[in-house]
XYZ file of N, CA and C in Angstrom:
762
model
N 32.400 -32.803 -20.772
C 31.686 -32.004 -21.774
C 31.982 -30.529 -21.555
N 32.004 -29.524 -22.771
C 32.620 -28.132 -22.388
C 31.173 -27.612 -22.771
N 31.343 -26.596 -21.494
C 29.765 -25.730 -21.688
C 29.915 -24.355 -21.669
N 29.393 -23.698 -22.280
C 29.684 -22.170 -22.895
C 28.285 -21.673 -22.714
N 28.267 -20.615 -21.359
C 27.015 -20.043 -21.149
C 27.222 -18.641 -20.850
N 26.106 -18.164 -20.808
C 26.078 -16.848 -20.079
C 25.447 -17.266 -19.005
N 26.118 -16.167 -18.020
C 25.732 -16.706 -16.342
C 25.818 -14.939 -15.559
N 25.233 -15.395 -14.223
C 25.140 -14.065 -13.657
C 25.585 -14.905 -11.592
N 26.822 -14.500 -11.414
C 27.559 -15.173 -9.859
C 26.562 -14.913 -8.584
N 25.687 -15.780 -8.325
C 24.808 -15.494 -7.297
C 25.008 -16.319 -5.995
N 26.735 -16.915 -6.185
C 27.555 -17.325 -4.855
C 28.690 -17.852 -5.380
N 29.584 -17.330 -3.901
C 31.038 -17.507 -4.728
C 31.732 -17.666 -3.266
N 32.370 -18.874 -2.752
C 32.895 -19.735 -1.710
C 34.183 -19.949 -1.692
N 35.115 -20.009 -0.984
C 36.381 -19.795 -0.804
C 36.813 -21.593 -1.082
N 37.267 -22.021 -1.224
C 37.995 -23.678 -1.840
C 39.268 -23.535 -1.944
N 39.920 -24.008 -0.702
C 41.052 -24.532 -0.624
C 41.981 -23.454 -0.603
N 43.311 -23.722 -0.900
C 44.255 -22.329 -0.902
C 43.951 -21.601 -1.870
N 43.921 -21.413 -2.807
C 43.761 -20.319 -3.800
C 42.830 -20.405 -4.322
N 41.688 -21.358 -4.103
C 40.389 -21.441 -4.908
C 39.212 -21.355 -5.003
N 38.369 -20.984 -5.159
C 36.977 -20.513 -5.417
C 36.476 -21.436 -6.469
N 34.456 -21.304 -5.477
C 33.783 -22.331 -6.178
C 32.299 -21.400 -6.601
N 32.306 -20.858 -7.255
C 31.147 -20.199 -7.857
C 29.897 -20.878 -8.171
N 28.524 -20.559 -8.015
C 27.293 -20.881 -8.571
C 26.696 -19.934 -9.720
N 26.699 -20.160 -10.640
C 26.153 -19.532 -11.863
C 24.652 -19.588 -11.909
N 23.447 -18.750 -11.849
C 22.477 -18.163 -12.518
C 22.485 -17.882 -14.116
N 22.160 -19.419 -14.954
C 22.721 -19.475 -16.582
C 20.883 -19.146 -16.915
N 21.501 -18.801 -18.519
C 20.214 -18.702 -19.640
C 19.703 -20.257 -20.113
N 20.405 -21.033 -20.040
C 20.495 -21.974 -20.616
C 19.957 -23.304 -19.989
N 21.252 -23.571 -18.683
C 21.469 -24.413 -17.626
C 21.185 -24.440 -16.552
N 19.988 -23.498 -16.253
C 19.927 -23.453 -14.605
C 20.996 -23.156 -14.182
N 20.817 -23.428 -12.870
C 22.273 -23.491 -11.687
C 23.530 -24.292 -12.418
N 24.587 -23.430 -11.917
C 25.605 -24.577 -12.525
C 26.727 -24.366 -11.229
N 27.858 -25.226 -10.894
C 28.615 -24.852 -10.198
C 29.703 -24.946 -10.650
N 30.986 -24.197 -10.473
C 31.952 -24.209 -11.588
C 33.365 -23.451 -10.558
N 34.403 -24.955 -10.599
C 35.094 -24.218 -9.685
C 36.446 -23.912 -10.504
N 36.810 -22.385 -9.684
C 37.890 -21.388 -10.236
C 39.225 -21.491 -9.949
N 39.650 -22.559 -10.340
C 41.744 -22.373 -9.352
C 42.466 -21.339 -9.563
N 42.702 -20.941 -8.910
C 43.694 -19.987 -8.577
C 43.265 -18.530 -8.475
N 41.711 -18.597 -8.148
C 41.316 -17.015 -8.492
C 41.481 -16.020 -6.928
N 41.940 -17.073 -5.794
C 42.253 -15.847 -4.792
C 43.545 -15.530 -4.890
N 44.316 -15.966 -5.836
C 45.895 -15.462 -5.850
C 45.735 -13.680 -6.855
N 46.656 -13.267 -6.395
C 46.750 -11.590 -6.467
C 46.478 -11.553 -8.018
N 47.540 -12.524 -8.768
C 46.859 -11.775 -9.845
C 46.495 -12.840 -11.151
N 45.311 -13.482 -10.446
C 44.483 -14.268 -10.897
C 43.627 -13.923 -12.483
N 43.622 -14.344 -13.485
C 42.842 -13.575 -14.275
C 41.422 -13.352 -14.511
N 41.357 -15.000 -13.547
C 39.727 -14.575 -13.222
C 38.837 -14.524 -11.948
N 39.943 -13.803 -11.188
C 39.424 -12.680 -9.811
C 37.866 -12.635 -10.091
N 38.393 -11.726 -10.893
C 36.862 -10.789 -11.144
C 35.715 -11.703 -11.396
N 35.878 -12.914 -12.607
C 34.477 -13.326 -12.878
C 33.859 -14.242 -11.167
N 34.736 -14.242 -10.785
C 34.172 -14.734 -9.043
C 33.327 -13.688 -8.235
N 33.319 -12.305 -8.530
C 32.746 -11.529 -7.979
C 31.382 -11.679 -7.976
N 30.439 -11.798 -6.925
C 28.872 -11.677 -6.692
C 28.157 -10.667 -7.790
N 27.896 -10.912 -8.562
C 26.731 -10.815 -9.491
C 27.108 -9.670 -10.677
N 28.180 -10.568 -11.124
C 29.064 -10.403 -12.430
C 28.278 -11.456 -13.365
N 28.020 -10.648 -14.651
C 26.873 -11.403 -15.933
C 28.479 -11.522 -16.657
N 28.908 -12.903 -17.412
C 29.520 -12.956 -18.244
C 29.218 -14.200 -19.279
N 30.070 -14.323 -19.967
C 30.460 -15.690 -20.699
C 31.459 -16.606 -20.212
N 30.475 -17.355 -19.725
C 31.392 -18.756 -18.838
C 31.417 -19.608 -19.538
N 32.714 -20.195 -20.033
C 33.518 -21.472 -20.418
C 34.300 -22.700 -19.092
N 33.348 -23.419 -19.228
C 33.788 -24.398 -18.445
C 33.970 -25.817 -18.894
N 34.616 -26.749 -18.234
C 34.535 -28.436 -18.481
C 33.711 -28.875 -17.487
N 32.765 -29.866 -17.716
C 32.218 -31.010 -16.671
C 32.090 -32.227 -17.174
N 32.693 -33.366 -16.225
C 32.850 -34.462 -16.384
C 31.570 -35.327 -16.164
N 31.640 -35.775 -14.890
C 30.309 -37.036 -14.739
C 29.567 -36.279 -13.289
N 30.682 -35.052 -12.817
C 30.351 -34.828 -11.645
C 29.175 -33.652 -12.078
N 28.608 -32.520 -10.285
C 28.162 -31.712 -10.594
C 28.928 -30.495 -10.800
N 30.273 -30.364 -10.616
C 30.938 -29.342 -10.620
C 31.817 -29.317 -12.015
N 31.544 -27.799 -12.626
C 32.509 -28.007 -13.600
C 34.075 -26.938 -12.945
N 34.579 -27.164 -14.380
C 35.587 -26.080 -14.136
C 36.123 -25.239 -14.920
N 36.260 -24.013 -14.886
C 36.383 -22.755 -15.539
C 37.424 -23.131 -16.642
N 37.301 -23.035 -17.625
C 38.392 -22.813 -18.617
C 38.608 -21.204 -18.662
N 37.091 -20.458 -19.553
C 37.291 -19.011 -19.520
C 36.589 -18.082 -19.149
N 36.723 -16.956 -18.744
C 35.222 -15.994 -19.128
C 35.494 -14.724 -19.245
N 34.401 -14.247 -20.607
C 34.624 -13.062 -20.458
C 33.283 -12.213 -19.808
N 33.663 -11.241 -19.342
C 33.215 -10.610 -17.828
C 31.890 -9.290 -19.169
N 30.925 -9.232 -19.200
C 29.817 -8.280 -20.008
C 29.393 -7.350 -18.745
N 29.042 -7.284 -17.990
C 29.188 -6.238 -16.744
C 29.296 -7.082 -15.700
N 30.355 -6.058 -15.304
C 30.709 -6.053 -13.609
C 29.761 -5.821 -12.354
N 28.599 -5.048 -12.715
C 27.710 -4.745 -11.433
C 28.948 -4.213 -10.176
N 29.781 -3.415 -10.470
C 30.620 -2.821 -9.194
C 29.898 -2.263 -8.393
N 29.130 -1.204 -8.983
C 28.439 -0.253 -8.042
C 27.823 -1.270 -6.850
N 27.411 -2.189 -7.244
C 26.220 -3.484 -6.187
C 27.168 -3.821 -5.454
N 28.313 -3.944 -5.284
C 29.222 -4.114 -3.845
C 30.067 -3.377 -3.698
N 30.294 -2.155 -3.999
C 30.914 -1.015 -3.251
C 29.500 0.234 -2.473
N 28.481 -0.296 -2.302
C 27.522 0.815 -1.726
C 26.631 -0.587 -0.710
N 26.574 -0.534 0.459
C 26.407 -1.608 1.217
C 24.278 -1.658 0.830
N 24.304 -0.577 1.118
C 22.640 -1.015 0.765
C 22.491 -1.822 -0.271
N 23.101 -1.415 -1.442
C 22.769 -1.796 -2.750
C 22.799 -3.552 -2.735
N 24.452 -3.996 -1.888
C 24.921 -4.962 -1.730
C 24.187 -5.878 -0.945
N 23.489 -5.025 0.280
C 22.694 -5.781 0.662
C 21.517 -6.889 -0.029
N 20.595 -5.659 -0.597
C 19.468 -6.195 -1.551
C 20.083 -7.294 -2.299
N 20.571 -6.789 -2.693
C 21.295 -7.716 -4.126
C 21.959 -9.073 -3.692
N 22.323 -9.339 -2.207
C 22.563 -10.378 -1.859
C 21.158 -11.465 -1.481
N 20.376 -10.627 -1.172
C 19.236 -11.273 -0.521
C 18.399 -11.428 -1.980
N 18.047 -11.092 -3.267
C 18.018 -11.718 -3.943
C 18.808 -12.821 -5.014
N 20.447 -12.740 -5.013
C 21.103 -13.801 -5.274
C 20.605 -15.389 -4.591
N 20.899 -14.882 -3.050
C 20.048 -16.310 -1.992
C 19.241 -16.840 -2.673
N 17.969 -15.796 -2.796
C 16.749 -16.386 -2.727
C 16.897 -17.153 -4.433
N 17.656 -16.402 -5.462
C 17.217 -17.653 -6.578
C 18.466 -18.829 -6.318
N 19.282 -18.788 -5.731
C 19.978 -19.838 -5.559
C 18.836 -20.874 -4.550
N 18.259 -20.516 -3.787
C 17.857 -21.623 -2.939
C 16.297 -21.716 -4.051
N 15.814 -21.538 -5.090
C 14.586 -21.601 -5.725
C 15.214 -22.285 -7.353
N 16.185 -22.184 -7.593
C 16.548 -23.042 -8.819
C 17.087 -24.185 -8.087
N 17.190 -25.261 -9.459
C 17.409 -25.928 -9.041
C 18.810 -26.521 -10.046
N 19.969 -27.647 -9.991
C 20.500 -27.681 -10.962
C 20.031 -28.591 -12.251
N 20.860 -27.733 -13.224
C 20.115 -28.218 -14.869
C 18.655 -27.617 -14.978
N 17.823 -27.204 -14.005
C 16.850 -26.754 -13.866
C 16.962 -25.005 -15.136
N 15.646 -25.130 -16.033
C 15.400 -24.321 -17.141
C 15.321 -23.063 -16.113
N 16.246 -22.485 -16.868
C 16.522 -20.847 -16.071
C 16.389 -19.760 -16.456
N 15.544 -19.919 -17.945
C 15.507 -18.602 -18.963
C 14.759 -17.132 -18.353
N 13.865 -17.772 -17.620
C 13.122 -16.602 -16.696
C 13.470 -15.981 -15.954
N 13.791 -16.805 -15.171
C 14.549 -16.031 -13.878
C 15.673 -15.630 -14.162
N 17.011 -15.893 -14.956
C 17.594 -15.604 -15.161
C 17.475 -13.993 -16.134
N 16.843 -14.016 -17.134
C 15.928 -12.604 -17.540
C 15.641 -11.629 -16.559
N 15.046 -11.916 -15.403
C 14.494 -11.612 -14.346
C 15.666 -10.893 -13.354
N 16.369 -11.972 -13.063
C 17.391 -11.054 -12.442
C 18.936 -10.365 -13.046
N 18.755 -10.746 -14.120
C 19.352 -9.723 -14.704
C 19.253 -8.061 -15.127
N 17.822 -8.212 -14.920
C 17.213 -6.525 -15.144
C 16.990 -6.192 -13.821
N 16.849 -7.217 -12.964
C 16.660 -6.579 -11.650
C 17.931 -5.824 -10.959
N 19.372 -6.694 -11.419
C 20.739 -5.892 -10.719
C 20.764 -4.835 -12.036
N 20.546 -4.892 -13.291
C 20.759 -3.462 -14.242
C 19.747 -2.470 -13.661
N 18.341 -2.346 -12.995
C 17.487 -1.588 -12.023
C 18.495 -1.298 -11.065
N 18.967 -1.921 -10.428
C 19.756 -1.124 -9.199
C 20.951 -0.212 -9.606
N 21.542 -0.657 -10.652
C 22.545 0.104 -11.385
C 21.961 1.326 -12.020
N 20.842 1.284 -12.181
C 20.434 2.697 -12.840
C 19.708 3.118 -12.047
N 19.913 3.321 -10.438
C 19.302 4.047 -9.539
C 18.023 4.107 -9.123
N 17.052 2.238 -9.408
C 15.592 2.525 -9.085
C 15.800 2.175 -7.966
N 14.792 2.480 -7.547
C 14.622 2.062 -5.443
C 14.655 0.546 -5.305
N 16.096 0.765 -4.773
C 16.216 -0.973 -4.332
C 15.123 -1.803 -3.978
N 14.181 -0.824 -2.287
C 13.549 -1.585 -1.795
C 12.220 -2.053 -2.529
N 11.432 -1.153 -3.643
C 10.413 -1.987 -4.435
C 10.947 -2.559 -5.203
N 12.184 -2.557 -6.313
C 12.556 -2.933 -6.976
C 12.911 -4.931 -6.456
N 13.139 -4.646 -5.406
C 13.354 -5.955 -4.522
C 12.221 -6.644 -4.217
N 11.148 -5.991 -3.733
C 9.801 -6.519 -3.879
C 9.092 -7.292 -5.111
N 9.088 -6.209 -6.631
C 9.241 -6.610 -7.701
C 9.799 -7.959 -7.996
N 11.216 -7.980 -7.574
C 11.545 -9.139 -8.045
C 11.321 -10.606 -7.347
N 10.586 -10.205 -5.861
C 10.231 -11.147 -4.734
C 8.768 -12.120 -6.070
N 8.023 -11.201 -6.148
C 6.560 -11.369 -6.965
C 7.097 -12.048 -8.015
N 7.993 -11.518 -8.842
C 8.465 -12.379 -10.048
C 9.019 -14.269 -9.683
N 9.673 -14.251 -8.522
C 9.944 -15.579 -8.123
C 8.650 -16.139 -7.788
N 7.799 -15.679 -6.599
C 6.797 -16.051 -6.358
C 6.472 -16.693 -7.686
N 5.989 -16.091 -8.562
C 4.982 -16.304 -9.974
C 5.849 -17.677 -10.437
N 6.723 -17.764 -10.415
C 7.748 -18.556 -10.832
C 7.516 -19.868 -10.214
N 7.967 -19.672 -9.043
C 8.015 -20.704 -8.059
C 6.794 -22.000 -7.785
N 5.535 -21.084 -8.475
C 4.143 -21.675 -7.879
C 3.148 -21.027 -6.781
N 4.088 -20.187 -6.104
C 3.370 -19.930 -4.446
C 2.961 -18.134 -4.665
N 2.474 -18.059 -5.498
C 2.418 -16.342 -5.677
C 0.362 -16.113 -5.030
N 0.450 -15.143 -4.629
C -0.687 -14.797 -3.536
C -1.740 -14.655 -5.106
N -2.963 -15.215 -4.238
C -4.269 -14.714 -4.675
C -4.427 -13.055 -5.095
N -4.489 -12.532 -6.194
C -4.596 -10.865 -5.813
C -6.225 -10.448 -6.876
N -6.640 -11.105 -7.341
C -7.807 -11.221 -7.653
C -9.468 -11.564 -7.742
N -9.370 -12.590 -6.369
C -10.425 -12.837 -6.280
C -10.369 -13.328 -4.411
N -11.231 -13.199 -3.527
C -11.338 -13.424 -1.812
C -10.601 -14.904 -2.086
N -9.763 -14.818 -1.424
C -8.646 -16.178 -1.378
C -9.279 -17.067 -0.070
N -10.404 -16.788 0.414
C -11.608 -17.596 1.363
C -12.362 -17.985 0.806
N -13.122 -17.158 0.042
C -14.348 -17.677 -0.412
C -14.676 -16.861 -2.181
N -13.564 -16.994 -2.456
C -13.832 -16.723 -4.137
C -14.184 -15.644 -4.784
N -14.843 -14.768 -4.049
C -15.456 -13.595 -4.469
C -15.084 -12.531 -5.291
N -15.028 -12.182 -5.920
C -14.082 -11.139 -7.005
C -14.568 -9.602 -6.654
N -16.117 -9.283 -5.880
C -16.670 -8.094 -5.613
C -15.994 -8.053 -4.296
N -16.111 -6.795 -3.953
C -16.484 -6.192 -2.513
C -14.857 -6.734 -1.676
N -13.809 -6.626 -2.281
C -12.463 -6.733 -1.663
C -12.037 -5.822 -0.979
N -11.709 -6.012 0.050
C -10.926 -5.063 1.376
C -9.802 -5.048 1.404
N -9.016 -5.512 0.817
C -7.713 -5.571 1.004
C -7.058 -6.911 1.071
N -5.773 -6.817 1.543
C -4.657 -7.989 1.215
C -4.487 -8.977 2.452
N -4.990 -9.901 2.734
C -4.360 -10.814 3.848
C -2.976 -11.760 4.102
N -1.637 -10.973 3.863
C -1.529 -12.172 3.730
C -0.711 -13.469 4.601
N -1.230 -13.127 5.729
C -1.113 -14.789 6.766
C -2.017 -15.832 5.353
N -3.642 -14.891 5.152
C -4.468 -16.240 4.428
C -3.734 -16.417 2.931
N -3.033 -15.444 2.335
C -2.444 -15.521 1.140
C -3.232 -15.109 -0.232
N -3.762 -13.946 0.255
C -4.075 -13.452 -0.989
C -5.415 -12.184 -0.494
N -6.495 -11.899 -1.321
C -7.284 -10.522 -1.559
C -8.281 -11.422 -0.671
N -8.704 -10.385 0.223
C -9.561 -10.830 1.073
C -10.799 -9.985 1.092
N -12.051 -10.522 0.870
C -13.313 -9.395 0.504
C -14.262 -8.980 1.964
N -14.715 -7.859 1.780
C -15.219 -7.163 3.331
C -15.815 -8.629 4.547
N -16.661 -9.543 3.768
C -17.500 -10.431 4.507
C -16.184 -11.323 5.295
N -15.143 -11.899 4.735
C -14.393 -12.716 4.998
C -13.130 -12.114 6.032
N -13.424 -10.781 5.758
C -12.221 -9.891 6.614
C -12.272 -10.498 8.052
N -12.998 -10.881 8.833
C -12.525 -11.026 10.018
C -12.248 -12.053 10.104
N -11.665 -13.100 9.652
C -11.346 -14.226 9.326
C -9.669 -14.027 9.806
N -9.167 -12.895 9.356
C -8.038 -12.562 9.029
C -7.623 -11.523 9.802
N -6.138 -11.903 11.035
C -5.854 -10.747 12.036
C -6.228 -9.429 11.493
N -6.400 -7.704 11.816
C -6.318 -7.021 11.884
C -4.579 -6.369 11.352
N -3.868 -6.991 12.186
C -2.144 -6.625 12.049
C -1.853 -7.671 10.751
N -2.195 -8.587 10.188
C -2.101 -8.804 8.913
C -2.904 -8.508 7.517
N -3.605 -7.348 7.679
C -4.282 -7.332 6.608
C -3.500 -5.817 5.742
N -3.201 -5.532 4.526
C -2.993 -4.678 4.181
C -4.066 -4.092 3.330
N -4.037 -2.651 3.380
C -5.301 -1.876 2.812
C -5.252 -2.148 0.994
N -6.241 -1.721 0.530
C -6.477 -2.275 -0.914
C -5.416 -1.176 -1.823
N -4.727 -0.836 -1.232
C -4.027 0.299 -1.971
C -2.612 -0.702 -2.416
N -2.223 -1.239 -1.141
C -0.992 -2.267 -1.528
C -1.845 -3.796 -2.237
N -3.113 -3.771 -2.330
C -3.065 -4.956 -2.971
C -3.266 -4.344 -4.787
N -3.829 -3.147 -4.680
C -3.446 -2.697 -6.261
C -2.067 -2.665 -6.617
N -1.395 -2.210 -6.158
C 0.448 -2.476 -6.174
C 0.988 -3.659 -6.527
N 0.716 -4.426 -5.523
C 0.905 -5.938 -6.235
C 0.492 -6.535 -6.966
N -1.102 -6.339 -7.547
C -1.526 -6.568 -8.761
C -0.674 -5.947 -9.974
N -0.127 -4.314 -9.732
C 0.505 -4.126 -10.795
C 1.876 -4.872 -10.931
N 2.603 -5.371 -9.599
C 3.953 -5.744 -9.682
C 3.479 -7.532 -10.312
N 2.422 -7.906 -10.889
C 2.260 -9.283 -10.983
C 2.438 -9.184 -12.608
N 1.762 -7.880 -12.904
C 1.680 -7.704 -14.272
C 3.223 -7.243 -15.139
N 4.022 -6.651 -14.060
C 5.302 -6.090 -14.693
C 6.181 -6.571 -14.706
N 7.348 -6.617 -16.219
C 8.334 -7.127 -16.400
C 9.368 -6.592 -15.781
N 10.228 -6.907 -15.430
C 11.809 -5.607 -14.630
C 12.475 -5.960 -16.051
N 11.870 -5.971 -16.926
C 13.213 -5.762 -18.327
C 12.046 -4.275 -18.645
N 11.285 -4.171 -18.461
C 10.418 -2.994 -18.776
C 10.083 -1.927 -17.726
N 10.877 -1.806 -16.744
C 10.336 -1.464 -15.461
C 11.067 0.432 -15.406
N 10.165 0.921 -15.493
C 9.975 2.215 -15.280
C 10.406 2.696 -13.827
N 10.599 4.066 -13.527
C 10.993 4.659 -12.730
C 9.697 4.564 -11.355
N 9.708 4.189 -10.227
C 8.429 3.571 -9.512
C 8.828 4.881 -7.930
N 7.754 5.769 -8.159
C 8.313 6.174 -6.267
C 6.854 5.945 -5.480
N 7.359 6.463 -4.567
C 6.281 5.064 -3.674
C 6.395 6.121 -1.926
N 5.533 6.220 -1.626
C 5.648 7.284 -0.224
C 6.539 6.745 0.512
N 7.007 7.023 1.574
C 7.876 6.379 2.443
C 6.946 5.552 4.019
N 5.444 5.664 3.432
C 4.763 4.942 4.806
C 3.682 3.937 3.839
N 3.975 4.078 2.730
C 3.527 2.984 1.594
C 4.824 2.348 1.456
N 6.094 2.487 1.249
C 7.027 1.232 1.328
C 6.876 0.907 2.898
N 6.565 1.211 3.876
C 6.941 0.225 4.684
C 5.430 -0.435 5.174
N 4.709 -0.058 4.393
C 3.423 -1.203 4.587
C 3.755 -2.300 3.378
N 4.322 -2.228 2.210
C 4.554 -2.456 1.255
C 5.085 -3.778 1.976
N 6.671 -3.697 2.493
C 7.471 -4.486 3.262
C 7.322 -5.101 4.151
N 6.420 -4.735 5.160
C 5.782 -5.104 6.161
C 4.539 -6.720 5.462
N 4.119 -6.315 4.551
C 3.114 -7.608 3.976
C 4.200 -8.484 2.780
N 5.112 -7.757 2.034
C 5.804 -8.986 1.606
C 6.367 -9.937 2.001
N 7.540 -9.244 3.480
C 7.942 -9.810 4.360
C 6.996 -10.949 5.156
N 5.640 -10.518 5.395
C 4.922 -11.389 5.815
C 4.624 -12.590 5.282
N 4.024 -12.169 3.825
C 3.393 -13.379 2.874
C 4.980 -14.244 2.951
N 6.420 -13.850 2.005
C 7.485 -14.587 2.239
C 7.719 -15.791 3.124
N 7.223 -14.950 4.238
C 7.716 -15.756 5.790
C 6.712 -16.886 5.935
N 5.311 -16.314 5.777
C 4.545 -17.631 6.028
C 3.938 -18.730 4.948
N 4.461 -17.963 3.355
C 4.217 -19.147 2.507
C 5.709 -19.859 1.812
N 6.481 -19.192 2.052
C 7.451 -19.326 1.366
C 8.528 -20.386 2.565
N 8.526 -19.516 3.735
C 8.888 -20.132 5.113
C 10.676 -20.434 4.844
N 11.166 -19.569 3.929
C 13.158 -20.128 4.496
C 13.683 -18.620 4.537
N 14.129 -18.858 5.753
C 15.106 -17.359 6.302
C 16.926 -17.306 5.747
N 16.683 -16.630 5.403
C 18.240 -16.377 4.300
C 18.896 -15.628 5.381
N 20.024 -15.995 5.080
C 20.945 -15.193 6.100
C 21.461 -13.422 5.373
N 21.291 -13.552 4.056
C 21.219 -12.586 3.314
C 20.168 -11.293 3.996
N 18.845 -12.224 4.228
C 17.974 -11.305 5.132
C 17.928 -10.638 6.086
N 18.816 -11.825 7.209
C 18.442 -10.894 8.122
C 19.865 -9.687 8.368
N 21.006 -9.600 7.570
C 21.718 -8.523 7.769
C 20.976 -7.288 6.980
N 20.034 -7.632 6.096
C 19.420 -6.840 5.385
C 18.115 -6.124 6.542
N 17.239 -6.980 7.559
C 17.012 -6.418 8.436
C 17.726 -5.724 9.396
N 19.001 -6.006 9.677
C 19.274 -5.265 10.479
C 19.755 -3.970 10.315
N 20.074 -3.519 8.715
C 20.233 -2.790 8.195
C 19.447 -1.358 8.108
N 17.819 -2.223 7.846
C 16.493 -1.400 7.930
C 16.140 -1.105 9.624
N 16.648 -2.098 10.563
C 16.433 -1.544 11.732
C 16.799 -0.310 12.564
N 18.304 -0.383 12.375
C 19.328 1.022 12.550
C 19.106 2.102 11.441
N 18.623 1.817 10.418
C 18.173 2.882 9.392
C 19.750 3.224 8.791
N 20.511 1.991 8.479
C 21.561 2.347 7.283
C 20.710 1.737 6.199
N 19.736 1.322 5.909
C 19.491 0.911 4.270
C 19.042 2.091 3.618
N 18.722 2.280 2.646
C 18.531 3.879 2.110
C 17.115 3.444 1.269
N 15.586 3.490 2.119
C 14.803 3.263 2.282
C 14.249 4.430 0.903
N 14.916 5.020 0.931
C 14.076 6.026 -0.361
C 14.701 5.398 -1.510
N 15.573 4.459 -1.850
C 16.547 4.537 -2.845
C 17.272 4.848 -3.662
């Protein structure tokens, strides 16, 4: 069967001597996998649509298997800037991962795919990677099923008298229930208004966002957390992206 989508390359694997096996982020099709012959030869014509998180029009064949194979594509942006500037590349890898390991194939992709498409055009127009990355963490969350309580004591229900964000317990935690919940995991009610607003916002609508530089790293400090303990899979995307923020090459202001 020949399938004609728009797609956005959120992994792209070396196959054999000259060949590459791409995963597509479609509008249409979910995940798709679609392999490229001859695209590591010099002058391949479709080099380029193999590149990590290139939006085009993919023409492919698939038979009975899961893999199709490229007939054509034409390339609607390149996203260059996202792998010639390593920060940028970073982020942008560690959200490719994360919707590759959260779709599924044939799986309805209209959202997320929406989703991260404005999220790499945000990095292209210079918003701060690191909320902008957060942003789009919340948008999967919401997606996924597993998105934190941010409205009402995620203990005991309460909608008054909230202290802030827990999230080992996963969500708004109110003064009575606070000690329930470490000290070193609780974030102040300032980042749980933040994330209330990042629950409400589209990244196809997403405005220019600055953010102190000791509010992103409380910011990071509790996404990273909630991630780790509800979400629980470590991307390898991540941790070069930590080590990045450790030595202080990521460009934390964006």
């Amino acid at each position: 069967m020949l399938y004609r989508v728009e797609g956005i390359v959120i992994r792209s694997m070396d196959y054999g001597e000259g060949n590459k096996i791409i995963t597509l982020c479609t509008k249409s099709h979910g995940k798709a996998g679609v392999l490229v012959r001859g695209a590591k030869k010099v002058r391949s014509r479709h080099a380029a649509a193999t590149q990590l998180f290139t939006f085009g029009e993919y023409v492919f064949f698939r038979g009975m298997g899961h893999i199709g194979t490229l007939n054509a594509c034409e390339i609607i942006e390149g996203h260059h800037t996202l792998r010639e500037r390593l920060h940028l590349a970073a982020y942008a890898s560690y959200v490719a991962e994360l919707v590759d390991k959260a779709l599924h194939d044939e799986e309805a992709g209209g959202v997320m795919f929406d989703q991260l498409l404005a999220y790499l055009r945000a990095l292209d127009e210079g918003k701060d990677a690191q909320v902008t990355t957060h942003l789009f963490e919340m948008k999967l969350l919401q997606r996924t099923g597993v998105a934190p309580e941010l409205h009402a004591c995620v203990v005991c229900g309460r909608e008054d008298g909230i202290a802030g964000f827990g999230w080992r317990l996963g969500g708004a935690i109110c003064q009575r229930c606070k000690p329930k919940e470490h000290a070193n995991f609780i974030a102040n009610p300032g980042i749980l208004a933040l994330l209330q607003r990042f629950e409400q916002t589209d990244l196809r609508r997403l405005g220019n966002v600055t953010l102190k530089p000791d509010t992103k790293l409380q910011l990071r400090a509790c996404m990273r957390g909630y991630m780790d303990t509800h979400v629980g899979v470590r991307l390898k995307s991540l941790q070069f992206l930590e080590q990045m923020e450790k030595y202080d090459l990521a460009d934390l202001d964006g």
